[in-house]
Amino acid sequence: MSSNYGSIEQTNVEDDQNITNNDEFAIENLKGSKNNIIGWYFYSFSSEPFVVSAVATYIPILLEEFARKNGVSLDDHTLKCTSAMDKCVLGLFDNRLYIDTSSFALFTFSISVFFQTLVVISVSGIVDVWKSVQFRRNIILLFGSLGALSTILISQLGNQQFYLLAALAVISNSCYGVVNVVGNSLLPIFVSESLKYDSNIKTDIDTQVTVVSGYGASIGYSAALLVQTASLYIVGSKKRRGDLQSATFFVGIWWLLFQLPMYWLINDQKVAPQQDTQPNDNMRKRHSSTFKLSYIKYGWISLFKALQNARLLKDVVIFLIGWFILSDSVTTINSTAILFAKSELKMGTVGLIILSILTMVNAIFGASLIPQYIAKTFHKPPQTILIYLICWASVIPAYGILGFFFNSIGLKHPFEMYIMSVWYGISLGGLSAVSRSTFSLIIPKGKESTFFSLFSVTDKGSSILGPFLIGLLTDKTHQIRYGFFLLFIFLMLSLPIFSCLNVTRGKKEAVALSYIESEVENGETNESTRVN
């Protein structure tokens, strides 16, 4: 009797100990989930100024300026280009090819996106092999550092080094692509963790993903606003050529320094001892212990598998087709407008930076207001919000087209650009938050990096096409305004596609596919165990 009692008492003690251990793990994981979300915000805070300030404003202007300083007159190639000349061309490859100076910036951006796509595909599959949050964090820090250093080097170039400027623009933009894809892949993971461990969060995962995504976009645009404001002071306080390069230097330093807190904040969640023997965790440990170059090809294999899986996910296909068209026009609007304002309206550097600041202020407004208040208040599904935002954005190229038919309106004066920058900022912020959160809801769990690489390939793949086509139009007509026709057509084409999107159906398809793949993987693991 005493022996049985002792056994029961020992069992109770072990149960109490397990409860205590589980409570400790729950507390640690609650803290870890909060830190991961904060770390994810630092990803946006550190890298967003690069794409918003450097890629969207500084680098295109520098590319056009370097091209002009090394260019010649359109009508007489023996005359050096001057600031008084309206049309200039740049001789490439020992003057075997002449292109418009604005086209040089557009073609460079198109090439940078092409290389960015190749790098993103090669890297994104690796992080899916590791199944480790810390590994993804290290990838973000590695490519973030390389991209930041490339941006800093841009500030040290001389006027004649336009080839090197283009090369550094390609490297820095490619690195940002990796940071962006891997960072976005962490969003659904961190939101799921926060809902699991934080009982104070009462919303469902759909709403929480949208809210966190909106906060991240707002924080990123806020950082870009701070950088642009500081750059305005830097440019305004200098009267020499290097002022814009000094602003680019500041962007690189910002990116390099503010990514560092992620090293301490972003970590894998603790696993209870009794859960350590799960097959998936053992596989994760094996992957995280060694690295093989052959894993690089896994990204391409994963991409092809994702394409195969996407065929089974109807709404993923619909979204990606629509996003291919939509992202091209939205991304290209900014670079086209900046080059248009500089070359056609003769706006100075300070005025162009003010345009960017206005865009950022209203992007913050759009990223926070649209997903968190408008969508909730009017109970509109994500696909409906996307359609509204597309219609809103289409006003910009449509207004630019009016310039062909009227002399006083249609982006004929600088003040019109300021109005359009406000309009564009609202659409940019809203689309950034809503598109990312919508896509994260319709992809299978455990395949976030692979599917977000597909998202990025779709996004960046289209961004190769838009600037290239507008560059060709500008090179042939020497009139960048024709690009607005192309942008408006792309936006209109995306409307009927997104009208077919059904997020509820897409979520069910993603869950079903995850279940099927899980059954297959478990079957393969059991078979391997029997053989061993």
Coordinates of C-alpha atoms in Angstrom, one line a residue:
M1 CA 0.0 0.0 0.0
S2 CA 2.8 2.4 1.0
S3 CA 4.7 1.4 -2.2
N4 CA 1.6 2.3 -4.3
Y5 CA 1.3 5.5 -2.5
G6 CA 4.9 6.4 -3.0
S7 CA 4.5 5.6 -6.7
I8 CA 1.5 7.9 -7.0
E9 CA 3.3 10.6 -5.1
Q10 CA 6.3 10.4 -7.4
T11 CA 4.0 10.5 -10.4
N12 CA 2.3 13.6 -9.0
V13 CA 5.7 15.2 -8.5
E14 CA 6.7 14.4 -12.1
D15 CA 3.4 15.8 -13.3
D16 CA 3.9 19.0 -11.3
Q17 CA 7.5 19.3 -12.7
N18 CA 6.2 18.8 -16.2
I19 CA 3.6 21.5 -15.7
T20 CA 6.3 23.8 -14.2
N21 CA 8.6 23.2 -17.2
N22 CA 5.7 23.7 -19.7
D23 CA 4.9 27.0 -17.9
E24 CA 8.5 28.1 -18.2
F25 CA 8.6 27.2 -21.9
A26 CA 5.3 29.1 -22.4
I27 CA 6.7 32.2 -20.7
E28 CA 9.9 32.1 -22.7
N29 CA 8.1 31.5 -25.9
L30 CA 5.7 34.4 -25.2
K31 CA 8.7 36.7 -24.7
G32 CA 10.3 35.2 -27.8
S33 CA 7.3 35.7 -30.0
K34 CA 7.1 39.4 -28.9
N35 CA 10.8 39.8 -29.6
N36 CA 10.4 38.2 -33.0
I37 CA 7.7 40.6 -34.0
I38 CA 9.8 43.6 -32.8
G39 CA 12.8 42.2 -34.7
W40 CA 10.6 41.9 -37.8
Y41 CA 9.7 45.5 -37.5
F42 CA 13.4 46.3 -37.4
Y43 CA 13.8 44.5 -40.7
S44 CA 11.3 46.9 -42.3
F45 CA 12.7 49.9 -40.4
S46 CA 16.3 49.3 -41.6
S47 CA 15.8 48.2 -45.2
E48 CA 12.7 50.1 -46.4
P49 CA 14.6 53.4 -46.8
F50 CA 16.8 51.8 -49.3
V51 CA 14.1 50.9 -51.7
V52 CA 12.0 54.0 -51.0
S53 CA 14.8 56.6 -51.0
A54 CA 17.7 55.1 -52.9
V55 CA 16.0 52.9 -55.5
A56 CA 13.0 55.1 -56.1
T57 CA 14.7 58.5 -56.0
Y58 CA 18.5 58.8 -55.5
I59 CA 19.9 56.1 -57.8
P60 CA 17.6 56.9 -60.8
I61 CA 18.6 60.5 -60.5
L62 CA 22.3 59.7 -60.2
L63 CA 22.2 57.3 -63.1
E64 CA 20.6 60.0 -65.3
E65 CA 23.0 62.7 -64.0
F66 CA 26.1 60.4 -64.7
A67 CA 24.7 59.6 -68.1
R68 CA 24.3 63.3 -68.9
K69 CA 27.7 64.2 -67.7
N70 CA 29.2 61.6 -70.0
G71 CA 26.6 62.1 -72.8
V72 CA 26.4 64.0 -76.0
S73 CA 23.7 66.0 -77.9
L74 CA 21.0 64.0 -79.5
D75 CA 21.4 66.0 -82.8
D76 CA 25.2 66.2 -82.8
H77 CA 27.3 63.5 -81.1
T78 CA 30.4 65.7 -81.2
L79 CA 28.8 68.1 -78.7
K80 CA 29.1 67.3 -75.0
C81 CA 25.8 67.3 -73.2
T82 CA 25.0 70.4 -71.0
S83 CA 22.3 71.1 -68.5
A84 CA 20.7 73.5 -71.0
M85 CA 20.1 70.7 -73.6
D86 CA 16.7 69.1 -73.5
K87 CA 17.7 65.8 -75.2
C88 CA 21.0 64.0 -74.7
V89 CA 22.2 60.5 -75.3
L90 CA 24.9 58.3 -73.8
G91 CA 27.4 56.4 -75.8
L92 CA 27.9 52.8 -74.6
F93 CA 30.6 50.2 -75.5
D94 CA 33.0 52.7 -77.2
N95 CA 30.1 54.6 -78.7
R96 CA 28.8 51.6 -80.6
L97 CA 25.3 52.2 -79.1
Y98 CA 23.6 55.5 -78.1
I99 CA 20.7 55.5 -75.7
D100 CA 18.6 58.3 -74.1
T101 CA 20.1 59.4 -70.7
S102 CA 16.7 58.7 -69.0
S103 CA 16.7 55.2 -70.7
F104 CA 20.1 54.5 -69.1
A105 CA 18.4 54.6 -65.6
L106 CA 15.4 52.5 -66.7
F107 CA 17.5 49.9 -68.4
T108 CA 19.8 49.6 -65.4
F109 CA 16.9 49.1 -63.1
S110 CA 15.5 46.4 -65.4
I111 CA 18.9 44.6 -65.4
S112 CA 19.1 44.9 -61.6
V113 CA 15.7 43.2 -61.2
F114 CA 16.7 40.4 -63.5
F115 CA 19.8 39.6 -61.4
Q116 CA 17.8 40.1 -58.2
T117 CA 15.4 37.4 -59.4
L118 CA 18.1 34.9 -60.0
V119 CA 19.7 35.5 -56.6
V120 CA 16.4 35.4 -54.7
I121 CA 15.5 32.0 -56.3
S122 CA 18.9 30.6 -55.4
V123 CA 18.7 31.7 -51.8
S124 CA 15.1 31.4 -50.8
G125 CA 15.0 27.6 -51.2
I126 CA 18.0 27.3 -48.8
V127 CA 16.1 28.9 -45.9
D128 CA 13.2 26.4 -46.5
V129 CA 15.7 23.5 -46.2
W130 CA 16.9 24.8 -42.8
K131 CA 13.5 25.4 -41.3
S132 CA 15.2 27.8 -38.9
V133 CA 14.2 31.3 -38.0
Q134 CA 17.8 32.1 -36.8
F135 CA 19.2 31.0 -40.2
R136 CA 16.7 33.3 -42.0
R137 CA 17.8 36.1 -39.7
N138 CA 21.4 35.5 -40.6
I139 CA 20.6 35.5 -44.3
I140 CA 18.9 38.9 -43.8
L141 CA 21.9 40.3 -42.0
L142 CA 24.4 38.9 -44.5
F143 CA 22.7 40.3 -47.6
G144 CA 21.7 43.4 -45.8
S145 CA 25.3 44.2 -45.0
L146 CA 26.4 43.5 -48.6
G147 CA 23.6 45.7 -49.9
A148 CA 24.4 48.5 -47.5
L149 CA 28.1 48.5 -48.3
S150 CA 27.3 48.6 -52.0
T151 CA 25.1 51.6 -51.4
I152 CA 27.8 53.3 -49.4
L153 CA 30.3 52.7 -52.2
I154 CA 28.0 54.5 -54.7
S155 CA 28.6 57.7 -52.7
Q156 CA 32.4 57.5 -53.5
L157 CA 32.2 57.3 -57.3
G158 CA 33.4 59.9 -59.7
N159 CA 31.6 61.4 -62.7
Q160 CA 33.2 59.1 -65.2
Q161 CA 32.4 55.8 -63.4
F162 CA 28.9 55.4 -64.7
Y163 CA 29.5 51.7 -65.5
L164 CA 30.5 51.0 -61.9
L165 CA 27.5 53.0 -60.7
A166 CA 25.2 50.7 -62.7
A167 CA 27.0 47.6 -61.3
L168 CA 26.7 48.7 -57.7
A169 CA 23.0 49.5 -58.3
V170 CA 22.5 46.0 -59.5
I171 CA 24.3 44.4 -56.5
S172 CA 22.5 46.5 -53.9
N173 CA 19.1 45.9 -55.4
S174 CA 19.8 42.2 -55.7
C175 CA 20.7 42.1 -52.0
Y176 CA 17.6 44.0 -51.0
G177 CA 15.5 41.4 -53.0
V178 CA 16.8 38.6 -50.8
V179 CA 16.2 40.6 -47.6
N180 CA 12.7 41.4 -48.7
V181 CA 11.7 37.9 -49.6
V182 CA 13.2 36.2 -46.5
G183 CA 11.8 39.0 -44.3
N184 CA 8.3 38.6 -45.7
S185 CA 8.5 34.8 -45.2
L186 CA 8.8 35.4 -41.5
L187 CA 5.5 37.3 -41.2
P188 CA 3.1 34.4 -41.1
I189 CA 5.4 32.4 -38.8
F190 CA 5.7 35.2 -36.2
V191 CA 2.0 35.9 -36.3
S192 CA 1.1 32.3 -35.7
E193 CA 3.5 32.2 -32.8
S194 CA 2.1 35.3 -31.2
L195 CA -1.5 33.9 -31.5
K196 CA -0.3 30.6 -30.0
Y197 CA 1.5 32.1 -26.9
D198 CA -0.2 35.5 -26.3
S199 CA -3.7 35.0 -24.9
N200 CA -4.2 38.8 -24.9
I201 CA -4.6 38.7 -28.7
K202 CA -8.2 38.1 -29.4
T203 CA -8.3 38.4 -33.2
D204 CA -8.0 35.6 -35.8
I205 CA -4.9 35.0 -37.8
D206 CA -6.3 36.7 -40.9
T207 CA -6.9 40.0 -39.1
Q208 CA -3.6 39.8 -37.1
V209 CA -1.5 39.2 -40.2
T210 CA -3.1 42.2 -41.9
V211 CA -2.5 44.4 -38.8
V212 CA 1.1 43.3 -38.3
S213 CA 1.8 43.8 -42.0
G214 CA 0.2 47.2 -41.8
Y215 CA 2.3 48.2 -38.8
G216 CA 5.4 46.9 -40.6
A217 CA 4.7 48.9 -43.7
S218 CA 4.0 52.0 -41.6
I219 CA 7.2 51.6 -39.7
G220 CA 9.2 51.1 -42.9
Y221 CA 7.7 54.2 -44.5
S222 CA 8.3 56.2 -41.3
A223 CA 12.0 55.2 -41.5
A224 CA 12.0 56.3 -45.1
L225 CA 10.4 59.6 -44.1
L226 CA 13.1 60.2 -41.5
V227 CA 15.9 59.4 -44.1
Q228 CA 14.3 61.6 -46.7
T229 CA 14.0 64.5 -44.3
A230 CA 17.6 64.1 -43.3
S231 CA 18.6 63.9 -46.9
L232 CA 16.7 67.1 -47.7
Y233 CA 18.9 68.8 -45.1
I234 CA 22.0 67.2 -46.6
V235 CA 21.2 68.2 -50.1
G236 CA 19.9 71.7 -49.2
S237 CA 23.0 72.5 -47.2
K238 CA 25.4 71.7 -50.1
K239 CA 26.0 73.4 -53.3
R240 CA 28.2 70.8 -55.0
R241 CA 27.6 67.7 -57.1
G242 CA 28.2 65.2 -54.4
D243 CA 25.1 66.2 -52.3
L244 CA 22.9 63.4 -53.6
Q245 CA 25.7 60.9 -53.2
S246 CA 26.0 62.1 -49.6
A247 CA 22.4 61.3 -49.2
T248 CA 23.0 57.8 -50.7
F249 CA 25.8 57.3 -48.2
F250 CA 23.4 58.1 -45.4
V251 CA 20.9 55.5 -46.7
G252 CA 23.6 52.8 -46.7
I253 CA 24.7 53.6 -43.1
W254 CA 21.1 53.6 -41.9
W255 CA 20.5 50.1 -43.5
L256 CA 23.8 48.8 -42.1
L257 CA 23.3 49.9 -38.5
F258 CA 19.5 49.5 -37.9
Q259 CA 19.5 45.9 -39.0
L260 CA 21.8 44.9 -36.1
P261 CA 19.0 44.6 -33.4
M262 CA 17.6 41.7 -35.4
Y263 CA 20.6 39.6 -34.3
W264 CA 19.4 39.7 -30.7
L265 CA 15.7 39.9 -31.2
I266 CA 14.9 37.2 -33.8
N267 CA 15.4 33.6 -32.6
D268 CA 13.9 30.2 -32.8
Q269 CA 11.2 29.3 -30.3
K270 CA 12.2 27.0 -27.4
V271 CA 11.0 23.3 -27.7
A272 CA 9.9 21.3 -24.7
P273 CA 12.2 18.3 -24.0
Q274 CA 9.4 15.7 -24.7
Q275 CA 9.0 17.3 -28.2
D276 CA 12.6 17.0 -29.2
T277 CA 12.3 13.6 -30.7
Q278 CA 9.7 14.5 -33.3
P279 CA 10.9 13.5 -36.8
N280 CA 10.5 17.0 -38.2
D281 CA 12.7 18.5 -35.5
N282 CA 15.4 15.8 -36.0
M283 CA 15.3 16.6 -39.7
R284 CA 15.6 20.3 -38.9
K285 CA 18.6 19.7 -36.7
R286 CA 20.3 17.7 -39.5
H287 CA 19.7 20.5 -42.0
S288 CA 21.0 23.2 -39.6
S289 CA 24.2 21.4 -38.8
T290 CA 25.8 21.4 -42.2
F291 CA 25.7 23.4 -45.4
K292 CA 26.1 22.0 -48.9
L293 CA 26.4 24.0 -52.1
S294 CA 24.0 21.6 -53.7
Y295 CA 21.3 23.2 -51.5
I296 CA 21.4 26.3 -53.8
K297 CA 19.7 24.3 -56.5
Y298 CA 17.0 23.4 -54.0
G299 CA 15.7 27.0 -54.5
W300 CA 15.1 26.3 -58.2
I301 CA 13.7 22.9 -57.5
S302 CA 11.4 24.4 -54.9
L303 CA 10.4 27.1 -57.4
F304 CA 9.4 24.5 -59.9
K305 CA 7.5 22.5 -57.2
A306 CA 5.9 25.7 -56.1
L307 CA 4.8 26.3 -59.7
Q308 CA 3.4 22.8 -59.7
N309 CA 1.7 23.3 -56.4
A310 CA 0.4 26.7 -57.5
R311 CA -1.5 25.0 -60.3
L312 CA -3.4 23.1 -57.6
L313 CA -4.0 26.4 -55.7
K314 CA -6.4 28.3 -58.0
D315 CA -6.4 31.5 -56.0
V316 CA -2.6 31.6 -55.7
V317 CA -2.5 31.4 -59.5
I318 CA -5.0 34.2 -59.8
F319 CA -3.2 36.4 -57.3
L320 CA 0.2 35.9 -59.0
I321 CA -1.1 36.7 -62.5
G322 CA -2.8 39.8 -61.2
W323 CA 0.3 40.8 -59.1
F324 CA 2.6 40.3 -62.1
I325 CA 0.7 43.0 -63.9
L326 CA -0.2 45.2 -60.9
S327 CA 3.3 45.4 -59.3
D328 CA 4.9 46.2 -62.7
S329 CA 2.8 49.4 -63.1
V330 CA 2.9 50.4 -59.4
T331 CA 6.7 50.0 -59.2
T332 CA 7.4 51.7 -62.5
I333 CA 5.1 54.7 -61.8
N334 CA 7.6 56.0 -59.2
S335 CA 10.8 55.7 -61.3
T336 CA 8.9 57.1 -64.4
A337 CA 7.5 60.0 -62.5
I338 CA 10.9 60.9 -60.9
L339 CA 12.6 60.9 -64.3
F340 CA 9.7 62.7 -65.9
A341 CA 9.8 65.5 -63.2
K342 CA 13.6 65.8 -63.7
S343 CA 13.8 65.7 -67.5
E344 CA 10.5 67.2 -68.6
L345 CA 9.5 69.6 -65.8
K346 CA 13.2 70.5 -64.9
M347 CA 12.6 70.0 -61.1
G348 CA 15.7 70.2 -59.0
T349 CA 17.0 67.7 -56.5
V350 CA 15.4 69.4 -53.5
G351 CA 12.0 69.3 -55.2
L352 CA 12.4 65.7 -56.1
I353 CA 13.2 64.8 -52.5
I354 CA 10.1 66.7 -51.4
L355 CA 8.1 64.6 -53.8
S356 CA 9.5 61.5 -52.2
I357 CA 8.7 62.8 -48.7
L358 CA 5.1 63.6 -49.6
T359 CA 4.9 60.1 -51.0
M360 CA 6.2 58.6 -47.8
V361 CA 3.9 60.6 -45.5
N362 CA 0.9 59.4 -47.4
A363 CA 2.2 55.9 -47.7
I364 CA 2.3 55.7 -43.9
F365 CA -1.2 57.0 -43.9
G366 CA -2.4 54.4 -46.5
A367 CA -0.5 51.5 -44.9
S368 CA -2.1 52.1 -41.5
L369 CA -5.5 53.4 -42.3
I370 CA -6.6 51.1 -45.1
P371 CA -6.0 47.7 -43.6
Q372 CA -6.6 48.5 -40.0
Y373 CA -9.6 50.9 -40.2
I374 CA -11.2 51.0 -43.6
A375 CA -11.2 47.2 -44.2
K376 CA -12.5 46.6 -40.7
T377 CA -15.1 49.4 -40.6
F378 CA -16.7 48.5 -43.9
H379 CA -16.0 44.7 -43.6
K380 CA -14.5 44.5 -47.1
P381 CA -12.6 41.3 -48.0
P382 CA -8.9 41.8 -49.1
Q383 CA -9.5 41.3 -52.8
T384 CA -12.1 44.1 -52.8
I385 CA -9.7 46.4 -51.1
L386 CA -7.1 45.6 -53.7
I387 CA -9.6 46.4 -56.5
Y388 CA -10.4 49.8 -54.9
L389 CA -6.6 50.6 -54.6
I390 CA -6.0 49.7 -58.2
C391 CA -8.7 52.1 -59.3
W392 CA -7.2 54.8 -57.1
A393 CA -3.7 54.2 -58.5
S394 CA -4.9 54.3 -62.1
V395 CA -5.7 58.0 -61.8
I396 CA -2.0 58.9 -61.8
P397 CA -1.1 57.6 -65.3
A398 CA -4.5 58.7 -66.6
Y399 CA -3.8 62.2 -65.5
G400 CA -0.3 62.1 -67.1
I401 CA -2.0 61.1 -70.4
L402 CA -4.1 64.2 -70.3
G403 CA -0.9 66.2 -71.0
F404 CA -1.0 65.0 -74.6
F405 CA -4.4 66.8 -75.1
F406 CA -4.2 69.9 -72.9
N407 CA -1.6 72.6 -72.4
S408 CA -2.4 73.6 -68.8
I409 CA -3.2 70.3 -67.1
G410 CA -1.8 66.8 -67.2
L411 CA 1.5 67.1 -65.4
K412 CA 2.5 70.3 -67.1
H413 CA 3.6 72.1 -63.9
P414 CA 5.6 71.0 -60.8
F415 CA 2.8 71.7 -58.4
E416 CA 0.8 68.9 -60.1
M417 CA 3.6 66.5 -59.3
Y418 CA 3.2 67.3 -55.6
I419 CA -0.6 66.5 -55.7
M420 CA 0.1 63.2 -57.5
S421 CA 2.8 62.2 -55.0
V422 CA 0.1 62.4 -52.3
W423 CA -2.2 60.3 -54.4
Y424 CA 0.5 57.8 -55.2
G425 CA 1.6 57.5 -51.6
I426 CA -1.8 56.4 -50.4
S427 CA -2.1 53.7 -53.0
L428 CA 1.5 52.6 -52.5
G429 CA 1.1 52.2 -48.7
G430 CA -2.2 50.4 -49.0
L431 CA -1.1 48.0 -51.7
S432 CA 2.1 47.2 -49.8
A433 CA 0.2 46.1 -46.7
V434 CA -2.8 44.5 -48.3
S435 CA -1.0 42.5 -51.0
R436 CA 1.5 41.0 -48.6
S437 CA -1.0 40.0 -46.0
T438 CA -3.5 38.7 -48.6
F439 CA -0.8 36.4 -50.2
S440 CA 0.3 35.1 -46.8
L441 CA -3.2 33.9 -46.1
I442 CA -3.5 31.7 -49.2
I443 CA -0.1 29.9 -49.2
P444 CA 0.6 26.6 -47.5
K445 CA 2.3 26.7 -44.0
G446 CA 5.9 25.6 -44.0
K447 CA 6.5 26.8 -47.5
E448 CA 6.5 30.5 -46.8
S449 CA 10.0 31.3 -48.2
T450 CA 9.3 29.2 -51.3
F451 CA 6.0 30.9 -52.1
F452 CA 7.2 34.3 -51.2
S453 CA 10.1 33.8 -53.5
L454 CA 7.5 33.0 -56.1
F455 CA 5.8 36.2 -55.0
S456 CA 9.0 38.1 -55.5
V457 CA 9.8 36.4 -58.8
T458 CA 6.4 37.5 -60.0
D459 CA 6.9 41.0 -58.6
K460 CA 10.4 41.5 -59.9
G461 CA 9.9 39.6 -63.1
S462 CA 7.3 42.0 -64.1
S463 CA 9.5 44.9 -63.0
I464 CA 12.0 43.8 -65.6
L465 CA 9.4 44.3 -68.3
G466 CA 7.9 47.7 -67.3
P467 CA 11.1 49.8 -67.1
F468 CA 12.5 48.0 -70.2
L469 CA 9.5 48.8 -72.3
I470 CA 9.3 52.4 -71.1
G471 CA 13.0 52.7 -71.7
L472 CA 12.5 51.6 -75.3
L473 CA 9.6 54.0 -75.7
T474 CA 11.7 56.8 -74.3
D475 CA 14.7 55.9 -76.4
K476 CA 12.7 55.9 -79.6
T477 CA 10.5 58.9 -78.9
H478 CA 12.7 60.9 -76.5
Q479 CA 9.4 61.6 -74.7
I480 CA 9.0 59.8 -71.4
R481 CA 5.3 60.8 -71.2
Y482 CA 4.4 57.9 -73.5
G483 CA 5.1 55.6 -70.6
F484 CA 1.9 56.7 -68.9
F485 CA -0.1 54.9 -71.6
L486 CA 1.6 51.6 -70.8
L487 CA 1.2 52.0 -67.0
F488 CA -2.5 52.8 -67.4
I489 CA -3.1 49.7 -69.6
F490 CA -1.3 47.4 -67.1
L491 CA -3.5 48.7 -64.2
M492 CA -6.7 48.2 -66.1
L493 CA -5.7 44.7 -67.1
S494 CA -5.2 43.7 -63.4
L495 CA -8.8 44.6 -62.4
P496 CA -10.7 41.7 -63.9
I497 CA -8.0 39.3 -62.6
F498 CA -8.3 40.3 -59.0
S499 CA -12.1 40.4 -59.2
C500 CA -11.8 36.5 -59.6
L501 CA -9.8 36.2 -56.4
N502 CA -11.5 34.4 -53.4
V503 CA -9.3 34.4 -50.2
T504 CA -11.7 32.1 -48.3
R505 CA -11.4 29.5 -51.0
G506 CA -7.7 30.0 -51.3
K507 CA -7.2 29.4 -47.6
K508 CA -9.0 26.1 -47.8
E509 CA -6.9 25.0 -50.8
A510 CA -3.7 25.9 -48.9
V511 CA -4.7 23.9 -45.8
A512 CA -5.7 20.9 -48.0
L513 CA -2.3 21.0 -49.9
S514 CA -0.4 21.3 -46.6
Y515 CA -2.2 18.2 -45.2
I516 CA -1.5 16.1 -48.3
E517 CA 2.2 17.1 -48.3
S518 CA 2.4 16.3 -44.6
E519 CA 1.0 12.9 -45.1
V520 CA 3.4 12.2 -47.9
E521 CA 6.4 13.4 -45.8
N522 CA 5.3 11.3 -42.8
G523 CA 5.0 8.3 -45.0
E524 CA 8.5 8.8 -46.4
T525 CA 9.9 9.2 -42.9
N526 CA 8.2 6.1 -41.6
E527 CA 9.4 4.1 -44.7
S528 CA 12.9 5.4 -44.0
T529 CA 12.7 4.3 -40.4
R530 CA 11.6 0.8 -41.3
V531 CA 14.5 0.4 -43.8
N532 CA 17.0 1.6 -41.2

